[in-house]
Tab-separated table of C-alpha atoms in Angstrom:
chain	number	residue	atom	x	y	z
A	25	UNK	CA	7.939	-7.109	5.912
A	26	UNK	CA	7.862	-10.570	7.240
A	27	UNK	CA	4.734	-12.479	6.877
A	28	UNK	CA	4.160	-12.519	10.748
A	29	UNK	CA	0.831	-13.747	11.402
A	30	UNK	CA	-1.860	-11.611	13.444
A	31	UNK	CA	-5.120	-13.162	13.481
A	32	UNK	CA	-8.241	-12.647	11.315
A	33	UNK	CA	-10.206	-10.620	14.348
A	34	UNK	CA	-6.516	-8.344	14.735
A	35	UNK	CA	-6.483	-7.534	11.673
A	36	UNK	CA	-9.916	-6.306	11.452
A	37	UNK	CA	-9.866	-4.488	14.392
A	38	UNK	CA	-6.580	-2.670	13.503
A	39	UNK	CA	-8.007	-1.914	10.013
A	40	UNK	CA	-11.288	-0.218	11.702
A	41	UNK	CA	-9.475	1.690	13.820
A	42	UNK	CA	-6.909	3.126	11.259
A	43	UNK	CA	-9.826	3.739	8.602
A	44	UNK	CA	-12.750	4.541	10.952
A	45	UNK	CA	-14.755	1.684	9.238
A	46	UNK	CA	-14.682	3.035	5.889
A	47	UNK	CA	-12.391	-0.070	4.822
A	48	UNK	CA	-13.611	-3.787	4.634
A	49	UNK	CA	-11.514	-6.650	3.656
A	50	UNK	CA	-11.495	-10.045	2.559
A	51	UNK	CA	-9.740	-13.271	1.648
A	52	UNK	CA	-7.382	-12.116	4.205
A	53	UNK	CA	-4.366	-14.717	5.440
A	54	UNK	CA	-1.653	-13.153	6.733
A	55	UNK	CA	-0.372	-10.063	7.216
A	56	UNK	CA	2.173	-10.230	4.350
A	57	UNK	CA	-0.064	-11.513	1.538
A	58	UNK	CA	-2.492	-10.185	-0.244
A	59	UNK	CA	-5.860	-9.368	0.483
A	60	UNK	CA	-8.799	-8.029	-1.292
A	61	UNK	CA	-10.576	-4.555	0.065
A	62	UNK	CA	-13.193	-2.270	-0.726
A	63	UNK	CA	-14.145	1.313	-0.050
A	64	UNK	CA	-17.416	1.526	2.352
A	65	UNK	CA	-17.485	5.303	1.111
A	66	UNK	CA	-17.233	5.225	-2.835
A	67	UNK	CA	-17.835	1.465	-3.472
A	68	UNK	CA	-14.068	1.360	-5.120
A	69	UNK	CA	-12.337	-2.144	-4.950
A	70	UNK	CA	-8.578	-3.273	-4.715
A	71	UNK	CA	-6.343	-5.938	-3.895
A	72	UNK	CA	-3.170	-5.214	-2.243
A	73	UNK	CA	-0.613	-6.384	0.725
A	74	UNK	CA	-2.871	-6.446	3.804
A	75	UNK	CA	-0.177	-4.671	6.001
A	76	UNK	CA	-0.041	-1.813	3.174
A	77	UNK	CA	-3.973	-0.980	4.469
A	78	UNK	CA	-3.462	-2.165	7.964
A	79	UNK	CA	-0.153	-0.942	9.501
A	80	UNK	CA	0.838	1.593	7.031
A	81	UNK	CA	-2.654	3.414	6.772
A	82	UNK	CA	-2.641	3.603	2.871
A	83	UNK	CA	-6.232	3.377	2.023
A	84	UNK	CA	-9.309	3.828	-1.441
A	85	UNK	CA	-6.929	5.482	-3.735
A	86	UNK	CA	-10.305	7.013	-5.488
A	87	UNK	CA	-11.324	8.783	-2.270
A	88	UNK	CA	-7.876	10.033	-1.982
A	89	UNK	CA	-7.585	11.251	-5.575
A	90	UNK	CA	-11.143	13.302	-4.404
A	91	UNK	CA	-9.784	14.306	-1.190
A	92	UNK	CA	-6.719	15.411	-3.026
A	93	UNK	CA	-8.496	17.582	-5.603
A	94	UNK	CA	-10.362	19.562	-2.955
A	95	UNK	CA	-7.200	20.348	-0.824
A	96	UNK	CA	-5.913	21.610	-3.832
A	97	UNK	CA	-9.123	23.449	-4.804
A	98	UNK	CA	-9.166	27.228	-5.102
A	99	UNK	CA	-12.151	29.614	-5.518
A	100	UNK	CA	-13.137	31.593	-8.444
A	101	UNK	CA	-12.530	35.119	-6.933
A	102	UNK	CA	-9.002	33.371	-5.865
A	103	UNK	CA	-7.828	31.791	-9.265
A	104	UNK	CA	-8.584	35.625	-10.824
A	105	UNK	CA	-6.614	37.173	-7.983
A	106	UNK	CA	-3.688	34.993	-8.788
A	107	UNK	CA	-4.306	35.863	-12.497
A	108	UNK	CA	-4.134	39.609	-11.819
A	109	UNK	CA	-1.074	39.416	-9.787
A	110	UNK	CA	0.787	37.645	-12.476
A	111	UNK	CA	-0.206	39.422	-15.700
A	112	UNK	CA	-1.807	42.319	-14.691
A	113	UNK	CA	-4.972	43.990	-16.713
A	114	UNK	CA	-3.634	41.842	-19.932
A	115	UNK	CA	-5.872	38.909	-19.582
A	116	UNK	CA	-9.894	39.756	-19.537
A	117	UNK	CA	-12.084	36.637	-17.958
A	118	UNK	CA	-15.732	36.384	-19.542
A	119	UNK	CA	-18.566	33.996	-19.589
């Protein structure tokens, strides 16, 4: 990445539109360097290459780590079907 320079008010407006405002930034230079950023959402703060958030769409590594977890997030009737199918009436579940 070359350290191409898009102006302050660009680089907002790209970040806004990629993030739907959840994203601020500051100390922001060029595109190349680094800039510091925090998570309107969860209040998480990072500094990173600015063109990591703005062009590539990488964003708050703590939402995604939530996000993440309830993608992956399976009920309790589910998790003892999947129990069942795999070892059958030789594991009992209690409170």
């Amino acid at each position: 990445m070359n350290n191409q320079s898009i102006t302050l008010s660009e680089a907002l407006f790209r970040l806004n539109k990629n993030h739907n405002r959840t994203i601020g930034m500051k100390n922001y230079r060029v595109i190349g360097d680094y800039a510091d950023f925090y998570c309107f959402v969860c209040g998480y703060k990072w500094t990173t290459k600015a063109y990591s958030v703005i062009n590539e769409g990488r964003g708050c590594k703590k939402c995604s780590y939530i996000k993440t977890g309830k993608n992956n997030s399976i009920s309790e009737d589910e998790a003892l079907k999947r129990i069942t199918n795999i070892h059958g009436d030789s594991i009992t579940m209690s409170n």
